[in-house]
Short mmCIF file of C-alpha atoms and ligand atoms in Angstrom, two decimals:
data_model
loop_
_atom_site.label_atom_id
_atom_site.label_comp_id
_atom_site.label_asym_id
_atom_site.label_seq_id
_atom_site.Cartn_x
_atom_site.Cartn_y
_atom_site.Cartn_z
CA MET A 18 -25.96 84.04 6.94
CA ARG A 19 -29.08 85.94 5.85
CA ILE A 20 -29.03 86.43 2.12
CA THR A 21 -31.38 87.62 -0.60
CA VAL A 22 -31.61 86.34 -4.15
CA ILE A 23 -32.95 88.89 -6.61
CA GLY A 24 -34.63 87.28 -9.61
CA CYS A 25 -35.94 83.72 -9.30
CA GLY A 26 -35.50 82.13 -12.72
CA TYR A 27 -33.33 79.02 -13.30
CA LEU A 28 -30.29 80.64 -11.75
CA GLY A 29 -31.98 82.43 -8.84
CA THR A 30 -34.34 79.66 -7.76
CA THR A 31 -31.53 77.12 -7.79
CA HIS A 32 -29.15 79.43 -5.94
CA ALA A 33 -31.82 80.27 -3.34
CA ALA A 34 -32.75 76.64 -2.67
CA ALA A 35 -29.13 75.41 -2.71
CA MET A 36 -27.97 78.13 -0.31
CA ALA A 37 -30.85 77.26 2.05
CA GLU A 38 -29.63 73.67 1.83
CA LEU A 39 -26.18 74.86 2.91
CA GLY A 40 -27.76 76.35 6.05
CA HIS A 41 -28.29 80.00 5.08
CA GLU A 42 -31.54 81.92 5.61
CA VAL A 43 -32.77 83.04 2.21
CA LEU A 44 -35.26 85.62 0.95
CA GLY A 45 -36.00 85.33 -2.79
CA LEU A 46 -37.24 88.38 -4.68
CA GLU A 47 -39.47 87.72 -7.68
CA LYS A 48 -41.54 90.40 -9.35
CA ASP A 49 -43.81 88.08 -11.39
CA PRO A 50 -46.78 87.44 -9.05
CA ALA A 51 -47.70 84.07 -10.60
CA LYS A 52 -44.13 82.73 -10.30
CA ARG A 53 -43.80 84.14 -6.79
CA ALA A 54 -47.02 82.43 -5.66
CA LEU A 55 -45.81 79.07 -7.01
CA LEU A 56 -42.41 79.43 -5.36
CA ALA A 57 -43.94 80.49 -2.03
CA ASP A 58 -46.02 77.33 -2.24
CA GLY A 59 -42.83 75.28 -2.63
CA ARG A 60 -43.35 74.56 -6.34
CA VAL A 61 -40.82 75.19 -9.12
CA PRO A 62 -42.29 76.95 -12.20
CA PHE A 63 -40.04 74.91 -14.56
CA TYR A 64 -38.63 71.39 -14.80
CA GLU A 65 -35.28 70.84 -13.13
CA PRO A 66 -34.39 67.45 -11.61
CA GLY A 67 -33.97 67.55 -7.81
CA LEU A 68 -34.88 71.20 -7.40
CA GLY A 69 -38.56 70.73 -6.49
CA GLU A 70 -37.74 68.56 -3.50
CA LEU A 71 -35.11 71.01 -2.22
CA LEU A 72 -37.36 74.03 -2.63
CA ALA A 73 -40.36 72.39 -0.97
CA ARG A 74 -38.26 71.28 1.99
CA HIS A 75 -36.79 74.70 2.71
CA VAL A 76 -40.04 76.60 2.10
CA ALA A 77 -41.72 74.23 4.58
CA SER A 78 -38.98 74.80 7.18
CA GLY A 79 -39.28 78.58 6.78
CA GLN A 80 -35.60 78.89 5.84
CA LEU A 81 -36.54 80.06 2.35
CA ARG A 82 -39.19 82.75 1.74
CA PHE A 83 -40.22 84.87 -1.22
CA SER A 84 -41.16 88.54 -1.51
CA GLU A 85 -41.40 91.37 -4.02
CA SER A 86 -40.18 94.11 -1.67
CA TYR A 87 -36.75 95.67 -2.08
CA ALA A 88 -37.19 97.39 1.30
CA GLU A 89 -37.72 94.00 2.96
CA ALA A 90 -34.74 92.56 1.08
CA ALA A 91 -32.46 95.40 2.16
CA ALA A 92 -33.52 95.07 5.79
CA PHE A 93 -33.09 91.27 5.72
CA GLY A 94 -29.91 90.50 3.79
CA GLU A 95 -26.24 90.66 4.68
CA ILE A 96 -25.46 89.68 1.07
CA HIS A 97 -27.70 90.30 -1.95
CA PHE A 98 -27.22 87.99 -4.96
CA LEU A 99 -28.26 89.45 -8.29
CA CYS A 100 -29.62 86.60 -10.44
CA VAL A 101 -31.89 88.33 -12.97
CA GLY A 102 -31.93 87.45 -16.67
CA THR A 103 -29.90 89.20 -19.37
CA PRO A 104 -31.65 88.05 -22.57
CA GLN A 105 -30.70 89.06 -26.10
CA GLN A 106 -32.08 92.50 -27.01
CA ALA A 107 -35.32 92.38 -28.97
CA ALA A 108 -33.77 94.45 -31.76
CA GLY A 109 -30.07 93.64 -31.67
CA LEU A 110 -27.37 91.17 -30.75
CA GLY A 111 -26.33 92.78 -27.45
CA ALA A 112 -27.57 91.81 -23.99
CA ASP A 113 -30.66 93.51 -22.61
CA LEU A 114 -29.61 94.81 -19.20
CA ALA A 115 -33.00 96.27 -18.19
CA GLN A 116 -33.53 93.70 -15.43
CA VAL A 117 -30.02 94.17 -14.00
CA ASP A 118 -30.35 97.95 -13.98
CA GLY A 119 -33.89 97.71 -12.59
CA ALA A 120 -32.75 95.50 -9.71
CA ILE A 121 -29.87 97.79 -8.74
CA GLU A 122 -32.08 100.89 -8.98
CA GLY A 123 -34.79 99.15 -6.91
CA LEU A 124 -32.46 97.86 -4.21
CA ALA A 125 -29.86 100.63 -3.85
CA PRO A 126 -32.07 103.35 -2.25
CA HIS A 127 -32.79 100.94 0.63
CA LEU A 128 -29.16 100.02 1.36
CA ASP A 129 -28.39 102.23 4.34
CA ARG A 130 -25.82 100.04 6.14
CA PRO A 131 -22.61 98.23 5.15
CA THR A 132 -23.58 95.38 2.85
CA LEU A 133 -22.45 93.37 -0.17
CA VAL A 134 -24.20 93.05 -3.53
CA VAL A 135 -22.99 90.07 -5.59
CA GLY A 136 -23.69 89.89 -9.32
CA LYS A 137 -24.19 86.38 -10.70
CA SER A 138 -25.98 87.23 -13.96
CA THR A 139 -24.04 86.96 -17.23
CA VAL A 140 -23.26 90.56 -18.29
CA PRO A 141 -21.15 92.34 -20.90
CA VAL A 142 -17.67 93.21 -19.62
CA GLY A 143 -17.70 96.65 -18.01
CA THR A 144 -21.15 96.30 -16.45
CA ALA A 145 -19.94 95.58 -12.89
CA GLN A 146 -17.82 98.73 -12.79
CA ARG A 147 -20.78 100.80 -13.94
CA LEU A 148 -23.13 99.16 -11.41
CA SER A 149 -20.70 99.73 -8.54
CA GLU A 150 -20.70 103.44 -9.38
CA THR A 151 -24.52 103.45 -9.47
CA LEU A 152 -24.63 101.72 -6.07
CA THR A 153 -22.27 104.26 -4.49
CA GLU A 154 -24.36 107.06 -5.94
CA LEU A 155 -27.85 105.75 -5.06
CA ALA A 156 -27.30 103.84 -1.81
CA PRO A 157 -27.52 105.85 1.44
CA GLY A 158 -24.72 103.55 2.69
CA GLY A 159 -22.46 105.00 -0.05
CA ALA A 160 -18.99 103.47 -0.21
CA GLU A 161 -19.91 100.99 2.53
CA VAL A 162 -22.10 99.18 -0.01
CA LEU A 163 -19.71 96.89 -1.87
CA LEU A 164 -20.13 95.04 -5.15
CA ALA A 165 -18.55 91.73 -6.20
CA TRP A 166 -18.95 89.74 -9.43
CA ASN A 167 -19.34 85.99 -8.95
CA PRO A 168 -20.43 84.33 -12.21
CA GLU A 169 -22.46 81.15 -12.18
CA PHE A 170 -21.72 78.20 -14.46
CA LEU A 171 -24.68 75.93 -13.79
CA ARG A 172 -26.06 73.72 -16.54
CA GLU A 173 -29.77 73.11 -16.83
CA GLY A 174 -30.57 69.53 -15.92
CA TYR A 175 -27.68 69.54 -13.41
CA ALA A 176 -28.42 72.90 -11.79
CA VAL A 177 -28.53 71.74 -8.17
CA GLU A 178 -25.41 69.59 -8.46
CA ASP A 179 -23.49 72.37 -10.26
CA THR A 180 -24.51 74.94 -7.62
CA VAL A 181 -23.65 72.79 -4.60
CA HIS A 182 -20.48 71.33 -6.14
CA PRO A 183 -19.16 73.93 -8.58
CA ASP A 184 -15.99 73.32 -10.63
CA ARG A 185 -14.63 76.66 -9.44
CA ILE A 186 -15.63 79.84 -7.62
CA VAL A 187 -14.71 83.07 -9.39
CA LEU A 188 -14.71 86.26 -7.34
CA GLY A 189 -14.34 89.64 -9.07
CA VAL A 190 -13.67 92.14 -6.29
CA THR A 191 -12.20 95.57 -5.71
CA ASP A 192 -12.26 95.51 -1.90
CA PRO A 193 -10.67 92.81 0.30
CA ARG A 194 -13.74 92.91 2.61
CA ALA A 195 -15.87 91.54 -0.23
CA GLU A 196 -13.44 88.64 -0.74
CA THR A 197 -13.37 87.84 2.99
CA LEU A 198 -17.16 87.85 3.22
CA LEU A 199 -17.59 85.60 0.17
CA ARG A 200 -14.85 83.20 1.25
CA GLY A 201 -16.74 82.84 4.53
CA PHE A 202 -20.05 82.42 2.75
CA TYR A 203 -18.73 79.71 0.41
CA GLY A 204 -16.59 78.23 3.23
CA PRO A 205 -17.95 74.67 3.10
CA MET A 206 -17.36 74.44 -0.67
CA ILE A 207 -13.87 75.93 -0.41
CA ASP A 208 -13.00 73.58 2.47
CA ALA A 209 -14.19 70.70 0.28
CA GLY A 210 -11.52 71.64 -2.28
CA THR A 211 -13.36 73.87 -4.78
CA PRO A 212 -10.73 76.11 -6.43
CA VAL A 213 -11.19 79.88 -5.98
CA VAL A 214 -10.01 82.46 -8.51
CA VAL A 215 -9.93 85.98 -7.09
CA THR A 216 -9.69 88.65 -9.74
CA ASP A 217 -11.01 92.01 -10.93
CA TYR A 218 -14.53 92.78 -12.19
CA ALA A 219 -13.68 92.70 -15.89
CA THR A 220 -11.93 89.34 -15.73
CA ALA A 221 -14.75 87.79 -13.68
CA GLU A 222 -17.29 88.98 -16.26
CA LEU A 223 -15.16 87.71 -19.12
CA VAL A 224 -14.60 84.27 -17.53
CA LYS A 225 -18.28 83.46 -17.95
CA VAL A 226 -18.62 84.51 -21.57
CA ALA A 227 -15.24 83.02 -22.45
CA ALA A 228 -16.32 79.65 -20.99
CA ASN A 229 -19.58 79.65 -22.96
CA ALA A 230 -17.82 80.85 -26.12
CA PHE A 231 -15.31 78.01 -25.79
CA LEU A 232 -18.04 75.39 -25.30
CA ALA A 233 -19.97 76.74 -28.29
CA THR A 234 -16.79 76.66 -30.38
CA LYS A 235 -16.16 73.03 -29.45
CA ILE A 236 -19.67 72.05 -30.54
CA SER A 237 -19.49 73.97 -33.82
CA PHE A 238 -16.03 72.55 -34.48
CA ILE A 239 -17.29 68.98 -34.31
CA ASN A 240 -20.40 69.87 -36.30
CA ALA A 241 -18.22 71.39 -39.01
CA MET A 242 -16.16 68.19 -38.97
CA ALA A 243 -19.41 66.23 -39.30
CA GLU A 244 -20.10 68.05 -42.56
CA VAL A 245 -16.64 67.08 -43.82
CA CYS A 246 -17.23 63.48 -42.69
CA GLU A 247 -20.46 63.34 -44.69
CA ALA A 248 -18.65 64.61 -47.78
CA THR A 249 -15.90 62.00 -47.42
CA ASP A 250 -17.86 58.99 -46.16
CA ALA A 251 -16.03 59.22 -42.84
CA ASP A 252 -17.53 58.81 -39.38
CA VAL A 253 -17.69 61.72 -36.93
CA LEU A 254 -18.28 59.50 -33.88
CA ASP A 255 -15.02 57.61 -34.43
CA LEU A 256 -13.30 60.92 -35.15
CA ALA A 257 -14.57 62.52 -31.90
CA ASP A 258 -13.58 59.45 -29.88
CA ALA A 259 -10.12 59.43 -31.40
CA ILE A 260 -9.34 63.12 -30.93
CA GLY A 261 -11.09 63.10 -27.54
CA TYR A 262 -8.52 60.66 -26.13
CA ASP A 263 -6.02 63.50 -26.35
CA VAL A 264 -6.39 65.04 -22.89
CA ARG A 265 -5.60 68.46 -24.34
CA ILE A 266 -8.77 68.16 -26.43
CA GLY A 267 -11.09 65.98 -24.30
CA ARG A 268 -14.19 64.12 -25.47
CA ARG A 269 -16.86 66.21 -23.71
CA PHE A 270 -18.82 68.73 -25.81
CA LEU A 271 -17.70 66.97 -28.98
CA ASN A 272 -21.09 65.40 -29.69
CA ALA A 273 -22.02 66.26 -33.25
CA GLY A 274 -25.70 66.83 -33.89
CA ILE A 275 -28.22 69.51 -34.68
CA GLY A 276 -26.27 72.06 -32.65
CA PHE A 277 -26.56 74.08 -29.48
CA GLY A 278 -29.50 76.11 -28.24
CA GLY A 279 -30.96 77.25 -24.95
CA GLY A 280 -31.04 80.46 -22.98
CA CYS A 281 -27.26 80.85 -22.67
CA LEU A 282 -24.84 79.72 -25.39
CA PRO A 283 -26.50 81.38 -28.41
CA LYS A 284 -27.25 84.73 -26.77
CA ASP A 285 -23.96 84.84 -24.87
CA ILE A 286 -21.78 84.46 -27.97
CA ARG A 287 -23.81 87.10 -29.82
CA ALA A 288 -23.60 89.52 -26.89
CA PHE A 289 -19.84 88.84 -26.71
CA VAL A 290 -19.32 89.67 -30.39
CA HIS A 291 -21.46 92.78 -29.97
CA ARG A 292 -19.50 93.93 -26.91
CA ALA A 293 -16.19 93.22 -28.66
CA GLY A 294 -17.37 95.54 -31.43
CA GLU A 295 -18.08 98.30 -28.93
CA LEU A 296 -14.60 97.81 -27.46
CA GLY A 297 -12.91 97.99 -30.88
CA VAL A 298 -11.71 94.36 -30.79
CA GLU A 299 -14.36 92.85 -33.09
CA ASP A 300 -11.72 91.28 -35.35
CA ALA A 301 -10.51 89.14 -32.46
CA MET A 302 -13.99 87.71 -32.05
CA THR A 303 -14.95 87.26 -35.72
CA PHE A 304 -14.58 83.49 -35.38
CA LEU A 305 -17.57 83.48 -33.03
CA ARG A 306 -19.75 84.64 -35.92
CA HIS A 307 -18.68 81.51 -37.78
CA VAL A 308 -19.41 79.42 -34.68
CA ASP A 309 -22.93 80.86 -34.72
CA ASP A 310 -23.25 80.33 -38.50
CA VAL A 311 -22.14 76.68 -38.33
CA ASN A 312 -24.60 76.14 -35.51
CA LEU A 313 -27.58 77.62 -37.35
CA ARG A 314 -26.61 75.79 -40.54
CA MET A 315 -26.98 72.46 -38.72
CA ARG A 316 -30.70 73.15 -38.34
CA GLU A 317 -31.04 74.02 -42.01
CA ARG A 318 -29.12 70.88 -43.01
CA VAL A 319 -31.44 68.65 -40.99
CA VAL A 320 -34.43 70.19 -42.76
CA GLN A 321 -32.77 69.42 -46.10
CA VAL A 322 -31.98 65.84 -45.09
CA ALA A 323 -35.56 65.34 -43.90
CA GLN A 324 -36.80 66.72 -47.19
CA ALA A 325 -34.52 64.42 -49.16
CA MET A 326 -35.54 61.37 -47.12
CA ILE A 327 -39.20 62.09 -47.79
CA ALA A 328 -39.25 63.48 -51.30
CA GLY A 329 -35.83 62.62 -52.67
CA PRO A 330 -33.29 65.35 -53.48
CA THR A 331 -34.65 68.07 -55.76
CA ALA A 332 -32.83 69.33 -58.85
CA ALA A 333 -32.55 72.76 -57.22
CA GLY A 334 -31.09 71.21 -54.08
CA GLY A 335 -33.91 72.04 -51.67
CA GLU A 336 -37.45 73.40 -51.28
CA ALA A 337 -39.30 70.18 -52.26
CA SER A 338 -42.85 70.37 -50.98
CA LEU A 339 -43.58 68.31 -47.91
CA VAL A 340 -47.34 68.68 -48.28
CA GLY A 341 -49.06 65.41 -47.46
CA SER A 342 -46.13 64.01 -45.47
CA ARG A 343 -46.15 63.32 -41.78
CA ILE A 344 -43.05 63.72 -39.61
CA ALA A 345 -42.63 62.58 -36.00
CA VAL A 346 -40.31 64.76 -33.93
CA TRP A 347 -38.86 63.26 -30.76
CA GLY A 348 -37.84 66.10 -28.45
CA ALA A 349 -38.70 69.78 -28.15
CA ALA A 350 -36.46 70.95 -25.29
CA PHE A 351 -33.05 72.39 -26.22
CA LYS A 352 -31.47 69.51 -24.29
CA PRO A 353 -32.70 66.54 -22.24
CA ASP A 354 -33.75 66.84 -18.58
CA SER A 355 -35.13 70.31 -19.19
CA ASP A 356 -38.45 71.80 -20.31
CA ASP A 357 -36.65 74.86 -21.68
CA VAL A 358 -37.41 75.52 -25.36
CA ARG A 359 -35.58 78.84 -25.67
CA ASP A 360 -33.76 78.78 -29.03
CA SER A 361 -34.32 75.02 -29.19
CA PRO A 362 -32.81 73.44 -32.32
CA ALA A 363 -35.44 70.68 -32.18
CA LEU A 364 -38.37 73.08 -32.27
CA SER A 365 -36.71 75.26 -34.86
CA VAL A 366 -36.40 72.23 -37.18
CA ALA A 367 -39.96 71.12 -36.39
CA GLY A 368 -41.26 74.63 -37.17
CA GLN A 369 -39.39 74.84 -40.50
CA LEU A 370 -40.70 71.45 -41.62
CA HIS A 371 -44.22 72.52 -40.72
CA LEU A 372 -43.80 75.71 -42.75
CA ARG A 373 -42.76 73.57 -45.74
CA GLY A 374 -46.04 71.70 -45.60
CA ALA A 375 -45.38 68.63 -43.45
CA GLU A 376 -47.72 67.60 -40.70
CA VAL A 377 -45.33 67.61 -37.74
CA VAL A 378 -46.18 65.69 -34.58
CA VAL A 379 -43.94 66.49 -31.62
CA TYR A 380 -43.42 64.56 -28.42
CA ASP A 381 -41.26 65.63 -25.49
CA PRO A 382 -41.34 64.01 -22.03
CA GLN A 383 -41.34 67.39 -20.23
CA ALA A 384 -41.38 70.26 -22.69
CA SER A 385 -44.69 69.78 -24.52
CA GLY A 386 -46.32 72.57 -22.49
CA THR A 387 -43.58 75.15 -23.04
CA ALA A 388 -43.27 74.05 -26.69
CA GLN A 389 -47.01 74.43 -27.25
CA SER A 390 -46.90 78.02 -25.97
CA ALA A 391 -43.97 78.85 -28.27
CA PHE A 392 -45.13 76.87 -31.35
CA PRO A 393 -48.91 76.41 -31.08
CA THR A 394 -49.32 75.40 -34.74
CA LEU A 395 -47.48 72.09 -34.34
CA THR A 396 -49.31 68.93 -33.23
CA TYR A 397 -48.33 67.43 -29.87
CA ALA A 398 -48.55 63.74 -28.95
CA ASP A 399 -48.71 62.13 -25.53
CA SER A 400 -46.02 59.54 -26.17
CA ALA A 401 -43.06 58.90 -28.45
CA VAL A 402 -44.83 55.99 -30.14
CA GLU A 403 -48.07 57.95 -30.58
CA ALA A 404 -46.11 60.71 -32.35
CA CYS A 405 -45.02 58.13 -34.95
CA HIS A 406 -48.49 57.04 -36.08
CA GLY A 407 -48.56 57.15 -39.88
CA ALA A 408 -45.16 58.92 -39.99
CA ASP A 409 -43.05 59.00 -43.14
CA LEU A 410 -40.01 59.91 -41.07
CA VAL A 411 -39.02 59.91 -37.39
CA LEU A 412 -36.61 62.65 -36.29
CA HIS A 413 -34.72 62.16 -33.02
CA LEU A 414 -33.81 65.73 -32.05
CA THR A 415 -33.40 65.89 -28.23
CA GLU A 416 -31.63 62.97 -26.61
CA TRP A 417 -33.99 62.00 -23.77
CA ARG A 418 -33.14 58.56 -22.41
CA GLU A 419 -36.59 57.12 -23.21
CA PHE A 420 -36.01 57.54 -26.96
CA ARG A 421 -32.99 55.24 -26.83
CA GLU A 422 -35.15 52.54 -25.32
CA ILE A 423 -37.48 52.40 -28.32
CA GLY A 424 -36.53 49.85 -30.97
CA PRO A 425 -37.64 49.23 -34.56
CA ALA A 426 -40.04 46.49 -33.41
CA ASP A 427 -41.99 49.09 -31.39
CA LEU A 428 -42.58 51.19 -34.51
CA ASP A 429 -42.68 48.74 -37.46
CA VAL A 430 -46.47 48.60 -37.61
CA VAL A 431 -46.98 52.18 -36.41
CA VAL A 432 -45.21 54.22 -39.07
CA ARG A 433 -46.12 54.61 -42.76
CA ARG A 434 -42.49 54.51 -43.95
CA ARG A 435 -39.61 53.03 -41.96
CA GLN A 436 -37.23 55.98 -41.89
CA ILE A 437 -35.40 57.50 -38.93
CA PHE A 438 -32.89 60.35 -38.60
CA ASP A 439 -30.75 60.67 -35.47
CA GLY A 440 -29.98 64.35 -34.87
CA ARG A 441 -28.12 63.61 -31.63
CA ASN A 442 -25.96 60.65 -32.60
CA CYS A 443 -26.97 58.31 -29.84
CA LEU A 444 -29.25 55.75 -31.48
CA ASP A 445 -27.96 52.36 -32.63
CA LEU A 446 -28.10 52.92 -36.42
CA ASP A 447 -26.97 49.34 -37.15
CA ALA A 448 -29.91 47.90 -35.18
CA TRP A 449 -32.40 50.07 -37.07
CA ARG A 450 -30.84 49.22 -40.43
CA ALA A 451 -30.75 45.51 -39.61
CA ALA A 452 -34.50 45.72 -39.02
CA GLY A 453 -35.02 47.13 -42.51
CA TRP A 454 -35.19 50.82 -41.69
CA THR A 455 -33.47 53.64 -43.55
CA ALA A 456 -31.45 55.25 -40.77
CA ARG A 457 -29.28 58.35 -41.06
CA ALA A 458 -27.42 60.57 -38.61
CA VAL A 459 -25.27 63.70 -38.54
CA GLY A 460 -21.76 63.05 -39.84
CA ARG A 461 -22.11 59.29 -40.15
CA ARG A 462 -22.08 56.76 -42.98
C1 UDX B 517 -24.50 76.27 -20.61
C2 UDX B 517 -23.13 76.05 -19.95
O1 UDX B 517 -22.76 74.68 -20.08
C3 UDX B 517 -23.17 76.45 -18.49
O2 UDX B 517 -21.89 76.31 -17.89
C4 UDX B 517 -23.64 77.90 -18.41
O3 UDX B 517 -23.76 78.31 -17.05
C5 UDX B 517 -24.97 78.08 -19.11
O4 UDX B 517 -24.89 77.62 -20.45
P1 UDX B 517 -26.81 74.93 -20.63
O5 UDX B 517 -27.33 76.01 -21.51
O6 UDX B 517 -27.65 74.44 -19.50
O7 UDX B 517 -25.42 75.38 -19.96
O8 UDX B 517 -26.53 73.67 -21.57
P2 UDX B 517 -25.28 72.83 -22.07
O9 UDX B 517 -25.25 71.53 -21.37
O10 UDX B 517 -24.04 73.63 -22.09
O11 UDX B 517 -25.74 72.55 -23.58
C6 UDX B 517 -25.94 73.64 -24.47
C7 UDX B 517 -26.39 73.16 -25.82
O12 UDX B 517 -25.31 72.50 -26.49
C8 UDX B 517 -27.56 72.17 -25.82
O13 UDX B 517 -28.46 72.52 -26.83
C9 UDX B 517 -26.89 70.84 -26.10
O14 UDX B 517 -27.77 69.93 -26.73
C10 UDX B 517 -25.77 71.26 -27.02
N1 UDX B 517 -24.61 70.34 -27.04
C11 UDX B 517 -23.88 70.13 -25.92
C12 UDX B 517 -24.25 69.73 -28.24
O15 UDX B 517 -24.89 69.94 -29.27
N2 UDX B 517 -23.16 68.91 -28.25
C13 UDX B 517 -22.41 68.67 -27.15
O16 UDX B 517 -21.44 67.91 -27.23
C14 UDX B 517 -22.79 69.29 -25.94
#
């Protein structure tokens, strides 16, 4: 089929390239000229394993092109996928829908024949209904222009795999023609056994935020348990393993650490709470405020632990000066296999330590560039070992594989004091301790 993808960020670029891979002809719409030029040249403007190769291949074959023209998109596409961002509002907790509204208002006046617009962006419940009314009003094709909501669940770092082999396909539709068209479009995935849930707009919108709210809750649950473990000399890794064997609970997303970040989980739970308030059901969602609080407290707690490891605990329980100390930070991205630093716990901790007077040297295998733009006052090293030169403390904050391959012997003569803190619970603490290091981690003895 001939499809368009409106908005070429993580979601849109991956969807465009993956759908070209499945044999469709794709036109990507991107309004940022610099991004568009890179994409048209077959280059991905961010780091995502496997995506560059896919994009380059389909740009070279001509199956995937990029444009900025809504008129061209309307003339080209049988289905238009809406993949623009819905960030947190600059002055509030709700979602900023300017890009979604802008895309519909840009596209609709050109839709003069029967066609299908498919929303994939994460939006507050109620948005799809409103957009379908706008489409009917603004599109010359009127009621022949259909809308469906088809949320996307891709994870950064696994974006291509998640798009080509999704866990499920959710279709929010009001017209059986939309369902038929999308079942045909996703035919190969459905034939391969991917479950399909066909539902209404509101449920489809809620599925996405409910999934992210549940994942965030799981992470904050285990992080709250980690705090209890620390107070009782218990071990959160053993606890997570033990409860994770219960298939009703499951072990995934029970990794205690410095908490969740990124462009989705934090802003989605805040937008959900905000929307619940508008709908008069805020009380039902109050727990998500606690999920957010626990998550942000993890960052604060790491700063306090770092402070205590360097200066010893203060009588007042915090705020010891870190002036004169040097701290190595391993990781800047919000998670490994990504260069995304949006709401990154690692950078947030690094920034707070810097503000308290420490010299903070950050190393990340992929995210140094994006981190430098966001936090230019920190120092950036070219390798994990270089970041540790003269360090009083090493903080492991994003669990890139290469950090696990570094042992105490690699750092013994590099650091000033042999101290390491594992904020992601995947280093071998016993090995570091056996080598004479002070090693601590979240929720562990
Ligand atoms: C998330 C959802 O997983 C995905 O389905 C949705 O489409 C977009 O949001 P993503 O933001 O790419 O994807 O990252 P994810 O893998 O969910 O991790 C989110 C954050 O939680 C990261 O900061 C990660 O480090 C943290 N995390 C994850 C933990 O702290 N502990 C865990 O056990 C798992």
